[in-house]
């Protein structure tokens, strides 16, 4: 799944939702894959206000990408900034996590990712 | 300009919602002048020829769209309007190649009649060559006949329209995504035509994020991806997403259609224990406020073939070993978490609540539900104060029918907060066995006996 998806995923355990540590999930032993895709500025501008930028910075660093600026660009700035568009495109759209684990920073639960598909099913004692 | 849309005479209750949704997607001002579910002809007002083309280019239920040149209840009336309204345009088409066609709905004309009718338009004075294949211009006389006009001895249809062809709809698109040729399908895969119509009504478009929480084999994400959206999906059944062999997977379907770049991600999850981030519903916001999706489209389980289950144990007292076993084994990679039956109405309510929390302002929720329960009582269209019903469309089978319900996420400031308070206090869904929880299930298995 594309790295963009990671910005949408938290720990599924209901009691973790109250804690801010449950988001973002932390990739562990992640195997990444890169696809060469045509850049879609319209998608990036559309997605920008929905991103949790702080979480994205964390995820980006944890996956070994160059650090993102502290503040997100505005829509107008982003549209004109070719370099930033390329950077976000590369990180969010062209990079996929294929294998590894996603770990909750609050309860430590590890969600497995296999063949690009993450498993968020919980045993009954966590539901 | 006035245009005539020639619809397919099928899925009649879906036609206007689809075309109205496409007007929203393309940013076109569309006014419907006349429409009936009993006729394939719909007259609309559009700002330009270009708008007409853009309006229908992704429409699965439109055959074609035409510029109206004349109309009436007799041929003489048509000729009068054609002369009055279009004489100033005839000069443009004096020398180009052209052809005339007759499209009679619920009637057939003999060849002699057709030739006679076409020749009655000779006053147009077109001097160019007549070309039957790919002419520069095509003129069609549409005839809307009532049912049984021949035994009734009717001489004229209800109405005639003369139209100049502008553009064709996308009726060949379902063939590309036809289930019969798709690598990986299951008993629950939604047929291509309706999946595409649903994606249109949910406003799927390039740059948008769409999500299906009951993704199965991916029919809805495929339709959304076909229209350029980035599609996400999840399902409680991981095997459904992973499929059987190398190519027979959800991912393989996207590969088959060249839509891999539009697949955002799929994961295994239970909607009632969702890993998708969401904030509590608020009363003000910037239109986003922590929300993610432009559209949510799905076909939730009705509680019949696939069984409606969520994570959890149905009766911990009857099977006390399940929970401790889970605690011991859950970290093993092949652990399968237990599931319990869940109510259909409760699930619908969860879908509405989830959508209210995760759709951006004016985003759309579209889902399918059966029309009636086992006692033939209509299942009420579920409601939520944060979601406004946009369209209810019905697909009729021989013994039952199902509906596509579409909602729009209202901006926080416009929500009736009193209604929200009442909702929070009133939501309880009773029942424990699959039959109690799923009103449709009983009827389905007893063959819809009265």
PDB file of N, CA and C in Angstrom, chain B residues 59 73 141 154 203 209 249 266 322 346 384:
ATOM      1  N   UNK B  59     -20.823   8.888 -19.031  1.00  0.00           N
ATOM      2  CA  UNK B  59     -22.120   8.382 -18.583  1.00  0.00           C
ATOM      3  C   UNK B  59     -22.376   6.993 -19.130  1.00  0.00           C
ATOM      4  N   UNK B  73     -45.918  17.480 -31.534  1.00  0.00           N
ATOM      5  CA  UNK B  73     -46.716  16.259 -31.455  1.00  0.00           C
ATOM      6  C   UNK B  73     -47.144  15.770 -32.838  1.00  0.00           C
ATOM      7  N   UNK B 141     -34.444  11.926 -36.161  1.00  0.00           N
ATOM      8  CA  UNK B 141     -35.811  12.233 -35.747  1.00  0.00           C
ATOM      9  C   UNK B 141     -36.174  11.200 -34.694  1.00  0.00           C
ATOM     10  N   UNK B 154     -52.722   4.454 -33.304  1.00  0.00           N
ATOM     11  CA  UNK B 154     -52.254   5.836 -33.188  1.00  0.00           C
ATOM     12  C   UNK B 154     -51.440   6.231 -34.419  1.00  0.00           C
ATOM     13  N   UNK B 203     -19.411  10.720  -7.476  1.00  0.00           N
ATOM     14  CA  UNK B 203     -18.532  11.796  -7.927  1.00  0.00           C
ATOM     15  C   UNK B 203     -17.050  11.412  -7.998  1.00  0.00           C
ATOM     16  N   UNK B 209     -10.062  10.940  -3.416  1.00  0.00           N
ATOM     17  CA  UNK B 209      -9.808   9.730  -2.631  1.00  0.00           C
ATOM     18  C   UNK B 209     -11.123   9.034  -2.346  1.00  0.00           C
ATOM     19  N   UNK B 249      -6.125 -12.059  -7.779  1.00  0.00           N
ATOM     20  CA  UNK B 249      -6.194 -11.264  -6.560  1.00  0.00           C
ATOM     21  C   UNK B 249      -6.803  -9.915  -6.904  1.00  0.00           C
ATOM     22  N   UNK B 266      -5.030  -1.467   0.076  1.00  0.00           N
ATOM     23  CA  UNK B 266      -6.108  -2.270   0.647  1.00  0.00           C
ATOM     24  C   UNK B 266      -5.578  -2.952   1.900  1.00  0.00           C
ATOM     25  N   UNK B 322     -12.250 -19.304  24.191  1.00  0.00           N
ATOM     26  CA  UNK B 322     -11.877 -18.479  23.032  1.00  0.00           C
ATOM     27  C   UNK B 322     -10.994 -17.298  23.422  1.00  0.00           C
ATOM     28  N   UNK B 346     -27.679  -2.242  12.461  1.00  0.00           N
ATOM     29  CA  UNK B 346     -26.592  -1.664  13.251  1.00  0.00           C
ATOM     30  C   UNK B 346     -25.417  -1.341  12.345  1.00  0.00           C
ATOM     31  N   UNK B 384     -28.978  10.267   9.035  1.00  0.00           N
ATOM     32  CA  UNK B 384     -27.974  10.765   9.972  1.00  0.00           C
ATOM     33  C   UNK B 384     -27.961  12.280   9.827  1.00  0.00           C
TER      34      UNK B 384
END
